[in-house]
XYZ file of C-alpha atoms in Angstrom:
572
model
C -14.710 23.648 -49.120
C -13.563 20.871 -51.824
C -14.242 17.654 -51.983
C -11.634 15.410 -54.178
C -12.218 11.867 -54.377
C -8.712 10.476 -55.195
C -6.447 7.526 -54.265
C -4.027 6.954 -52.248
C -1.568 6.846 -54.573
C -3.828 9.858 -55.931
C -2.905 11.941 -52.890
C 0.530 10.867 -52.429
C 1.724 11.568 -56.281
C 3.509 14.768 -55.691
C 6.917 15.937 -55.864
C 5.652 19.246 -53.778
C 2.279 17.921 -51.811
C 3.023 17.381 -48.174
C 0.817 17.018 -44.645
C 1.544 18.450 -41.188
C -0.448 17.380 -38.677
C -0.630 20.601 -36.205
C 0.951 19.963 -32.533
C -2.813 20.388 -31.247
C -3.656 17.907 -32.747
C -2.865 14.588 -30.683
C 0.213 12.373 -31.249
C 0.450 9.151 -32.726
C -1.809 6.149 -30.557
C -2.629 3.156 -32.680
C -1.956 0.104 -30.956
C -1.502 -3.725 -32.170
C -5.476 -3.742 -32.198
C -5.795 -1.260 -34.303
C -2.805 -1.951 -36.794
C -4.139 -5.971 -37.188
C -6.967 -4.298 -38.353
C -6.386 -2.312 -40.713
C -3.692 -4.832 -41.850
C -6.402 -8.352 -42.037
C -8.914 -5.828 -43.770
C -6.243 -5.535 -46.704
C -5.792 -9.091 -46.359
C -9.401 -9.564 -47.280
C -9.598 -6.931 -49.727
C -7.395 -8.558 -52.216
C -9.316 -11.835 -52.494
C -12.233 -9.564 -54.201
C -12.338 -7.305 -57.120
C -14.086 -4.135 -55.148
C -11.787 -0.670 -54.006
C -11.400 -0.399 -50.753
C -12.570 3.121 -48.704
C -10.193 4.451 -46.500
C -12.937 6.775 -45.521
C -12.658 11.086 -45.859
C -9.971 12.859 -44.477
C -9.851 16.869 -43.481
C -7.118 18.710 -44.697
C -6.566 23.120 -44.348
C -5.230 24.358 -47.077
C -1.809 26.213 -46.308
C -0.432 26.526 -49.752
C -2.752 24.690 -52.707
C -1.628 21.743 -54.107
C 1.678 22.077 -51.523
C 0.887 21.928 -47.944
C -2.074 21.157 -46.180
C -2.718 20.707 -41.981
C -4.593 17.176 -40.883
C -7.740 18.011 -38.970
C -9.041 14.755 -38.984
C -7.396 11.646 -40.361
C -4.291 11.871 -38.747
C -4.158 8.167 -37.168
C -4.695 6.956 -40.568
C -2.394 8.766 -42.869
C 0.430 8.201 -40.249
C -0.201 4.403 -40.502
C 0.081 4.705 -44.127
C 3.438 5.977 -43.897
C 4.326 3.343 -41.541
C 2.955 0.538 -43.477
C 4.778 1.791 -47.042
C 7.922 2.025 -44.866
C 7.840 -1.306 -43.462
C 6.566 -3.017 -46.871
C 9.182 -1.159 -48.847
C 11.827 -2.641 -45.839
C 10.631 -6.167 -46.203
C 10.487 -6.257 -49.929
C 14.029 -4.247 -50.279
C 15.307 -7.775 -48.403
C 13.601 -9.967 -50.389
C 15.282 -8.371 -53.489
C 18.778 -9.732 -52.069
C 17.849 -13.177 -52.911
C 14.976 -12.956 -55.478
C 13.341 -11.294 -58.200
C 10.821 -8.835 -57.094
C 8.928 -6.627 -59.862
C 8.507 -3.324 -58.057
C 11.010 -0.455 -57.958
C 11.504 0.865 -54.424
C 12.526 3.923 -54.883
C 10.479 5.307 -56.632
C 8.285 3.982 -53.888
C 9.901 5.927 -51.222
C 9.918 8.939 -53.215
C 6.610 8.899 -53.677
C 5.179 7.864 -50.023
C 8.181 9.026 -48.474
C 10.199 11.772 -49.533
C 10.271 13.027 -52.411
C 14.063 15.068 -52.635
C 13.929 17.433 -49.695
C 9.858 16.653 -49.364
C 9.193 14.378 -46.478
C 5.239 13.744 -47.384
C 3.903 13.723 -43.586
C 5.392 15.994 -40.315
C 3.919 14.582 -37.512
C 3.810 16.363 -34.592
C 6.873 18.407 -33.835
C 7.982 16.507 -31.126
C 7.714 13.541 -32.802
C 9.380 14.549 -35.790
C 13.124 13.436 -35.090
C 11.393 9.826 -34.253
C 9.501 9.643 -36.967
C 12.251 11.040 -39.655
C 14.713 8.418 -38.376
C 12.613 4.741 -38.145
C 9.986 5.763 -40.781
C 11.460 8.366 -43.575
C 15.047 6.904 -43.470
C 14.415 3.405 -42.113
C 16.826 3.138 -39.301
C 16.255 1.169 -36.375
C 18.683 2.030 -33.795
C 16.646 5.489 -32.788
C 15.738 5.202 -28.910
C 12.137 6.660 -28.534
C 11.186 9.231 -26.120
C 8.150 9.752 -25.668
C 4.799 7.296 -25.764
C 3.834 8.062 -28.890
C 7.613 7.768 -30.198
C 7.477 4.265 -28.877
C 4.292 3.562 -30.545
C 5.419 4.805 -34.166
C 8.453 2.311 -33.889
C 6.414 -0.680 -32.061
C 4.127 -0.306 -35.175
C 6.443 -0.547 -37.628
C 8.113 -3.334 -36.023
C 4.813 -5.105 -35.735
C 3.993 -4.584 -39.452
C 7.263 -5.679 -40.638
C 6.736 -9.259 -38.123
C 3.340 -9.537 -40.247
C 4.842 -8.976 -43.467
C 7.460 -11.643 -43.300
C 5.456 -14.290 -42.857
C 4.056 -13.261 -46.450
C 4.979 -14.372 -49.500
C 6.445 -12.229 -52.067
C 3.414 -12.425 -54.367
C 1.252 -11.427 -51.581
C 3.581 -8.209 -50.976
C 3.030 -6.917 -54.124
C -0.409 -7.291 -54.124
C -0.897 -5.686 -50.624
C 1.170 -3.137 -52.015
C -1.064 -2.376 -55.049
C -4.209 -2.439 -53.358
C -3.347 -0.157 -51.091
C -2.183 2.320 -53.574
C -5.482 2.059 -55.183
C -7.457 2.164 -52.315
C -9.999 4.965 -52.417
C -9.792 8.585 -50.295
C -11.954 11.350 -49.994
C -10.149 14.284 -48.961
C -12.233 17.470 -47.689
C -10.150 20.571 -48.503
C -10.459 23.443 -46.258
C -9.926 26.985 -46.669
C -9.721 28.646 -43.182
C -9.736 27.528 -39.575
C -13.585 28.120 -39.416
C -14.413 25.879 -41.887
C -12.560 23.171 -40.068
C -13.951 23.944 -36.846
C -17.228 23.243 -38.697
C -16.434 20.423 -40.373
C -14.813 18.832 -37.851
C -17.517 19.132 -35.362
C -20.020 18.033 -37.979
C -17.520 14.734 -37.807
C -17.609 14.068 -34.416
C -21.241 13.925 -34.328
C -20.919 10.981 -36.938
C -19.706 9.119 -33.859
C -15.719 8.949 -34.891
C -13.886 7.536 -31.870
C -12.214 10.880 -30.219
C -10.870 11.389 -26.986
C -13.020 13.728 -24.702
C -10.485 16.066 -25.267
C -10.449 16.001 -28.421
C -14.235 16.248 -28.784
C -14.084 19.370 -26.339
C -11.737 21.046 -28.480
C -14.228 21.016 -31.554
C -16.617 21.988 -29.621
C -15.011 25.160 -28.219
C -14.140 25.592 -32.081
C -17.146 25.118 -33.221
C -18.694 27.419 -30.479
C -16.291 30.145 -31.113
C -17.292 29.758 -34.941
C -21.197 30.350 -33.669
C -20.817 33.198 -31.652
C -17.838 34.738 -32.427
C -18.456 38.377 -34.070
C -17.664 37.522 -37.550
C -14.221 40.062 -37.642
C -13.287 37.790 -34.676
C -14.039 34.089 -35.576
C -10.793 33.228 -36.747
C -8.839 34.982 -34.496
C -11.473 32.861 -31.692
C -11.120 29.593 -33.357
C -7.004 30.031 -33.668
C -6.751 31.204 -29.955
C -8.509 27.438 -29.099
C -6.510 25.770 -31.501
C -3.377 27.579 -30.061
C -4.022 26.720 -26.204
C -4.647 23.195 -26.816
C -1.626 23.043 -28.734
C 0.371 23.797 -25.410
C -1.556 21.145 -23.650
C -1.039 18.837 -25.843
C 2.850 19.364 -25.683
C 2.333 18.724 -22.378
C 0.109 15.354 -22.597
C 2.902 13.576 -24.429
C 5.329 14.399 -21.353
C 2.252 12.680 -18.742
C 3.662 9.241 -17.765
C 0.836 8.155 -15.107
C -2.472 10.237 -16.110
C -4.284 9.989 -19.767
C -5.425 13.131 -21.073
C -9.066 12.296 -20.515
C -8.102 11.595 -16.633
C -6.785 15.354 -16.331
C -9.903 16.787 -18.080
C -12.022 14.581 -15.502
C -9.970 15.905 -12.561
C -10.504 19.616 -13.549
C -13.870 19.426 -14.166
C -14.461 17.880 -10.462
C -12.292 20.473 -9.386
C -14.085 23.817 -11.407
C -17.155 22.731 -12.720
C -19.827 20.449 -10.917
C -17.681 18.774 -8.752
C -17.222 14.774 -8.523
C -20.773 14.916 -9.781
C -18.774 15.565 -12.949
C -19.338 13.081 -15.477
C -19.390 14.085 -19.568
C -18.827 16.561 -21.691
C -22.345 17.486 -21.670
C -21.764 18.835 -18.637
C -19.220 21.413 -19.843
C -21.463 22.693 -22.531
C -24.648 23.099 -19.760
C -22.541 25.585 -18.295
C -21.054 27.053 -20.982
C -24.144 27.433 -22.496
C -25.863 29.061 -19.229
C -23.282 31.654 -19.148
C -23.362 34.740 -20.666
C -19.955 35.488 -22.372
C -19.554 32.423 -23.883
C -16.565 33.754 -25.782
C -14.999 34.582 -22.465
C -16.001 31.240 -20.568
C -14.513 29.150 -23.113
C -10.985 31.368 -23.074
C -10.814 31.137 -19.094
C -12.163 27.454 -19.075
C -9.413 26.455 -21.242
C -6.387 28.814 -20.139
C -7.762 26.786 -16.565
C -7.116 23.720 -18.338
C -3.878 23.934 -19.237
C -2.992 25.843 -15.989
C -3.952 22.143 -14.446
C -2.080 20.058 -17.224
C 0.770 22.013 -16.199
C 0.869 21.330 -12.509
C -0.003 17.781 -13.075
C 3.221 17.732 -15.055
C 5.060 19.375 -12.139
C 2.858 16.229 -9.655
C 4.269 14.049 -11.798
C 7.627 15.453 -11.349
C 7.572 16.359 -7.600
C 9.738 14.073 -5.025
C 8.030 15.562 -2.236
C 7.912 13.038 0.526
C 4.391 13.015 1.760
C 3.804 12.573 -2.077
C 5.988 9.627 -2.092
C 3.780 7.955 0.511
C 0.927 9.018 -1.216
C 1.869 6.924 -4.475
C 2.964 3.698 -2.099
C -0.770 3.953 -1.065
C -2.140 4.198 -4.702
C -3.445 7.658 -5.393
C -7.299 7.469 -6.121
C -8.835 9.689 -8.506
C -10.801 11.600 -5.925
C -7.282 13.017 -4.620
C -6.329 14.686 -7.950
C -8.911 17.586 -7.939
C -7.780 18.801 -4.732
C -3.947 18.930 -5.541
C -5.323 20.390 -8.847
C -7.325 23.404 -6.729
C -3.819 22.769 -4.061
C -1.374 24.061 -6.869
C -3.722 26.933 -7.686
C -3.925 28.477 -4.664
C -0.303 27.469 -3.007
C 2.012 28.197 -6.503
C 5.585 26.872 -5.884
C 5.093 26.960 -1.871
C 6.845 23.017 -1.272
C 6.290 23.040 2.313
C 2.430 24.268 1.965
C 1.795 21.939 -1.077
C 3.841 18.906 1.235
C 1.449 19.862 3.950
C -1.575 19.451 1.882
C 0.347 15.749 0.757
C 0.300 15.221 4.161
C -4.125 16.162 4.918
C -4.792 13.683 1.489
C -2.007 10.757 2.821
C -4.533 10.665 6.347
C -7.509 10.772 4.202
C -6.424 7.804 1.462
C -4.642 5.635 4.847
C -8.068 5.889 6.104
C -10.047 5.382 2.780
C -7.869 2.311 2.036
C -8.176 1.138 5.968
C -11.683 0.951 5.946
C -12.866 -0.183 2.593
C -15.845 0.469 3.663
C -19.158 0.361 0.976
C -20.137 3.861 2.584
C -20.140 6.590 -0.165
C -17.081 8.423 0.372
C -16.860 11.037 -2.992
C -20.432 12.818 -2.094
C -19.054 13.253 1.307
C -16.005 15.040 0.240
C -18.055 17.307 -2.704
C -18.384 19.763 -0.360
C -14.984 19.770 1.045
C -13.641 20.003 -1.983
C -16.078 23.196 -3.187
C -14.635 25.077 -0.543
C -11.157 24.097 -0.926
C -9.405 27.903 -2.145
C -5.765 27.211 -0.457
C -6.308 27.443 3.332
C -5.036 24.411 4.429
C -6.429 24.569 8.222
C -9.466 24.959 7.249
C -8.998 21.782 4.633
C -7.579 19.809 7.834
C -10.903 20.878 10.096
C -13.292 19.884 7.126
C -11.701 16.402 6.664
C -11.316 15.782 10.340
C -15.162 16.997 11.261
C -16.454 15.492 8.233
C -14.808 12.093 8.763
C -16.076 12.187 12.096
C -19.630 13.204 11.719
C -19.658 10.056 9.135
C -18.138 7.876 11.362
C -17.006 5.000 9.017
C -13.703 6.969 8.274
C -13.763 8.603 11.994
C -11.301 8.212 15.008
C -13.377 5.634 16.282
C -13.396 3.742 13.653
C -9.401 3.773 12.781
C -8.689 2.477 16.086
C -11.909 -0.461 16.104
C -9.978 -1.384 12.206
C -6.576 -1.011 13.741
C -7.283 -3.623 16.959
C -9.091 -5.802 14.678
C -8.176 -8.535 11.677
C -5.100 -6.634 9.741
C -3.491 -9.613 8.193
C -4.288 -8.960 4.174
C -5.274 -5.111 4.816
C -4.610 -2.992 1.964
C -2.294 -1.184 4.068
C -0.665 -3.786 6.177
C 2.545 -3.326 4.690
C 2.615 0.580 4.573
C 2.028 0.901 8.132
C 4.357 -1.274 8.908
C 7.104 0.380 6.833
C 6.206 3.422 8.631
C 6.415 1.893 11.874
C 9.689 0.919 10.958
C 10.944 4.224 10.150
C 9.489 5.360 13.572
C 11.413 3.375 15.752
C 14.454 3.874 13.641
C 14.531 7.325 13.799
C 14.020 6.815 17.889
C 17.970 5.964 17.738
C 18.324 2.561 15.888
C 19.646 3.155 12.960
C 20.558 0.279 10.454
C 21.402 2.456 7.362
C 19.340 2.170 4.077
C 16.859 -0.883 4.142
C 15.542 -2.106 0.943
C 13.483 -5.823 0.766
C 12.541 -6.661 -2.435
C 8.682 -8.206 -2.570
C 8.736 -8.225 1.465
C 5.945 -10.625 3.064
C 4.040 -10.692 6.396
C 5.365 -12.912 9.273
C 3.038 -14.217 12.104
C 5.709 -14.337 14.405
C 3.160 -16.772 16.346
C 2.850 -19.151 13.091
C -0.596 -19.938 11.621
C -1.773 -23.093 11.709
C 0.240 -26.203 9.734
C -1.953 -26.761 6.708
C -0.303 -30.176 6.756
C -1.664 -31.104 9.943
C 1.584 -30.970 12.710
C 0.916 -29.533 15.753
C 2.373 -26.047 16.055
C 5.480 -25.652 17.993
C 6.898 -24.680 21.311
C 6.930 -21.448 22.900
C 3.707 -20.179 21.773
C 0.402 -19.250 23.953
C -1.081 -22.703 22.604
C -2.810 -25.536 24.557
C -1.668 -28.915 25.463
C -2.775 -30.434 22.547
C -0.529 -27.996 21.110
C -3.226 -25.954 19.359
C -4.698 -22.381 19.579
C -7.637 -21.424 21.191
C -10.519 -19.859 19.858
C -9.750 -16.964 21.714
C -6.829 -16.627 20.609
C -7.674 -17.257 16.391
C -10.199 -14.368 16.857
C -8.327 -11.612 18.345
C -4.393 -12.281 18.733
C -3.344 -14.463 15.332
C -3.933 -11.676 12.952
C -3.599 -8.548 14.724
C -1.044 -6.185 14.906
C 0.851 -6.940 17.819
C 1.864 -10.710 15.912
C 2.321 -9.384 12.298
C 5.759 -8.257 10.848
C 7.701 -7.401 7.774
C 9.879 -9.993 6.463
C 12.382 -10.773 3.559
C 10.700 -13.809 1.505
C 14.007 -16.033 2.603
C 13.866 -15.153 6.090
C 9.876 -16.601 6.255
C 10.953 -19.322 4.147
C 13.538 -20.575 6.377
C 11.478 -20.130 9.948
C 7.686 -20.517 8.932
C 6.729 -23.346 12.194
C 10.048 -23.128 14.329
C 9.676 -23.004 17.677
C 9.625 -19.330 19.023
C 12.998 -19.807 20.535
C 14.417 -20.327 16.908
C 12.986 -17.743 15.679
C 13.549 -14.748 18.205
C 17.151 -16.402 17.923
C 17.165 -15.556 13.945
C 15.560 -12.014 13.956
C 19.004 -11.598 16.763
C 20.894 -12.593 14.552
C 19.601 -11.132 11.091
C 17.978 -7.901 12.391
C 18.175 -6.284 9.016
C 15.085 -4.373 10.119
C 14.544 -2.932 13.636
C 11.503 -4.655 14.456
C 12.858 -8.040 14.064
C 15.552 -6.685 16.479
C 12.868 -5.292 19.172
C 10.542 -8.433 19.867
C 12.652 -9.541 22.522
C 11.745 -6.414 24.105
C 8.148 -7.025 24.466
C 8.997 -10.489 25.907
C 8.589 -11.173 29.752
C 12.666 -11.426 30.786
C 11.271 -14.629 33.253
C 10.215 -16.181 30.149
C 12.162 -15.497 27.454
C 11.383 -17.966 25.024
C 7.490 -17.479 25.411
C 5.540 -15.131 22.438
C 2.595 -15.057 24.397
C -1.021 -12.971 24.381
C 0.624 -10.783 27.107
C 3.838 -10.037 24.579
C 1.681 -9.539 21.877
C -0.678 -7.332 23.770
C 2.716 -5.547 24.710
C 3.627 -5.253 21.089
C -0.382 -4.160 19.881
C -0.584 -1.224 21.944
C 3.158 -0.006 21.156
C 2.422 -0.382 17.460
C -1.232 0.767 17.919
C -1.466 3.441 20.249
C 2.075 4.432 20.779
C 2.289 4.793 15.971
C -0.638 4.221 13.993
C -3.559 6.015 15.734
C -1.199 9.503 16.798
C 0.345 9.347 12.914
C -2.864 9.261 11.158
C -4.879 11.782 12.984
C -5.958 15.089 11.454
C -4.167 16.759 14.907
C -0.626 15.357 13.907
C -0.333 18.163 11.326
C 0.267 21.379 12.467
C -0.194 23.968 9.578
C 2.779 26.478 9.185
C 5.431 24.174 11.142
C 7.910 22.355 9.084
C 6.587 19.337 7.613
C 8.065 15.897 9.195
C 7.675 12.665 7.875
């Protein structure tokens, strides 16, 4: 281990010297916070005489004095070479129409690339990114990946800063920087950094969990490794989380942290998962820690890469599941569901289908009832046999009775107008009634609302119209505000125009306009559920009508455990 206290000019000054930052290692993730930052605390530093500490960094050495591997510093060193590249930009323009005492080049060549030497390799898959908008300047490179977007969003950001600077100001920026002090910690071998770096995170440096688990595991396989082994140990960590962290940078709707959360609920103490502390209690309880640590993390990545293939999946019971939100307690079980079921799409669709009836039902409800310790055990004994998952949600649901059949069908008569799933349902009851032989062709509204097709109340004070179950004074009854204005049976999806232009008309008008403009089939089937001797009436008996249709005839038969039938081909 060396210790060199240097600048960063110091550690930049070499025609040969140049960084990699090792693909498990994690990408680039500064944001504007972060980069205002570090950019108004070189603001301040130059109105003082004192160096400013960019704090230590831990390099491996590869080849001395050539080419070293980032174990910790990464974020920083990378915003270094985004901040020369943008100052360098800005100042290069300035030189078109003033004087500016600095040469450029030799600049670039020293924080940049020196000949064939391009000072810092990101992450390989960042690398044609970074070469393009940060070694070579160019700005028309379209990003692929978060972190690609990030490099280029920083060095946009730094070059809006700079501008507003003047020239003087540059230059001083510029030197500071350059003599800003560095300490960088030269390592020999991967078990000195898996030391080291450990050491670090206990100095409270702000890590992912993942990335604190992954110095742990070093550090672990550095303690108990047979000492012929340790390298070998330490490299087979550092190798495995390499893959998953190819794999994090392709995750569009789950952080890595959210993953390692899910698989821990689904392997390790179940949703009364919580910390990283947790991993280490069993870990250390086990006796092959070498071993637990190898199949813990080959587990890991196993569930990184079918979170990937979630991500990826168009399966259509998965579809509904993401128009209902997906809460976290669902992941662990399609976790533990690609284990067991592999590539099977009509088994994994069918387990879609179990966790659509339990989140329609979850998200029905809302009730303040604990559901997560309810499912804990569900979940434990979750290995791939999906009647068996279907019997345990069904009984358990049941047995608790807020999420049971009772209860869906007391929620489902009741108050539905602003129900967090108001809108689903009634996109699926569309599709039911379609598929019955009405068939419009593909129906899209964009930001659809909810029509009453008996209107709610005038909030400017007329009386509601015609053709409604009102009273003489042309107002509804109690009766009527309790149990009929907001059920089922009077609510309907709507294009925003289409409300617009009816809202209060009499009911007349308005059966006449859902005729007329049926773009979806249950604007075209209310004057079914009308009595033919009045046909102009939308009455409590209509709506009743249209309730139990909607009610007992859809909702309650498509969101019981009984609908699926395990083994048959999935319908949706």
């Amino acid at each position: 281990m060396y210790f060199k206290s240097t600048t960063v000019s110091g550690l930049f000054d070499s025609t040969q010297r140049h960084f990699i930052i090792p693909v498990y290692q994690r990408a680039y993730s500064w944001e504007t916070e972060q980069l205002d930052v570090f950019l108004n605390d070189l603001k301040e530093q130059i109105q003082g005489g004192n160096n400013y500490f960019l704090g230590n960094i831990l390099l491996e050495t590869i080849i001395k004095d050539v080419e070293y591997e980032v174990i910790d510093g990464q974020q920083r060193l990378t915003t270094l070479m985004i901040f020369f590249r943008a100052m360098i930009s800005v100042l290069a323009s300035r030189q078109k129409t003033e004087e500016v005492d600095i040469d450029l080049q030799i600049k670039a060549y020293i924080y940049l690339k020196a000949g064939g030497n391009i000072k810092l390799r990101p992450v390989e898959y960042d690398r044609a990114c970074f070469d393009a908008v940060i070694i070579d300047g160019k700005s028309g490179f379209e990003p692929a990946t978060p972190s690609q977007v990030r490099i280029k969003k920083a060095k946009g950001h730094f070059i809006k800063e700079l501008v507003k600077l003047p020239t003087d100001t540059l230059l001083k920026l510029f030197d500071k920087l350059e003599r800003t002090d560095i300490t960088a910690i030269e390592l020999q071998n991967k078990k000195d950094s898996a030391l080291m770096f450990e050491l670090q995170n206990n100095r409270g440096k702000d890590l992912t969990n993942m990335e604190r688990l992954k110095s742990y595991f070093m550090y672990q396989m550095y303690v108990y490794s047979p000492e012929e082994e340790t390298n070998i140990n330490i490299e087979y960590v550092s190798n495995v989380f390499k893959m998953i962290y190819l794999i994090i940078n392709d995750l569009n709707t789950l952080t890595e942290d959210n993953v390692l959360n899910y698989h821990c609920q689904a392997y390790v103490k179940g949703y009364s998962y919580r910390k990283i502390e947790d991993i280490k209690e069993v870990l250390l309880a086990s006796k092959d820690k070498i071993k637990w640590i190898k199949d813990f993390i080959n587990e890991l990545h196993t569930s990184f890469t079918n979170i990937k293939k979630m991500e990826r999946s168009n399966l259509s019971y998965l579809k509904d599941l993401r128009k209902l939100t997906i809460p976290g307690f669902v992941y662990p079980f399609v976790i533990k569901g690609y284990k067991y079921l592999g590539s099977d799409e009509e088994s994994l669709n069918q387990l879609y289908h179990i966790l659509e009836i339990v989140v329609f039902r979850y998200r029905l409800i809302n009730s303040r009832a604990d559901l997560i310790s309810r499912l804990n055990e569900i979940l434990g004994a979750f290995k791939g046999d999906l009647e068996k998952l279907r019997m345990n949600f069904k009984n358990k649901f049941n047995d608790a009775w807020y999420w049971g059949d009772f209860r869906i069908k007391q929620y489902l008569d009741g108050y539905m107008y602003n129900s967090r799933v108001l809108s689903y349902l009634l996109w699926k009851y569309e599709n039911s009634i379609q598929n019955r032989g009405y068939h419009i062709g593909s129906v899209k509204i964009t930001d659809e609302q909810i029509e009453h097709i008996s209107p709610q109340t005038p909030t400017n004070g007329d009386a509601i119209e015609s053709g409604y179950d009102t009273n003489a004074d042309r107002k509804y009854e109690q009766p009527f505000l309790d149990e009929y204005l907001n059920c089922l049976g009077n609510l309907m999806l709507i294009s925003p125009s289409h409300n617009a232009s009816i809202g209060n008309d009499p009911f007349s008008d308005k059966v006449e306009s859902y005729n007329d403009n049926p773009l979806l089939k249950q604007q075209a089937e209310i004057k079914t559920f009308v009595d033919p001797s009045t046909p102009f009436k939308w009455d409590m008996a209509a709506i009743d009508r249209r309730h139990v249709r909607i009610v007992d005839g859809f909702a309650v038969k498509k969101w019981d455990f009984d609908s699926i039938n395990i083994g048959e081909p999935v319908l949706n």
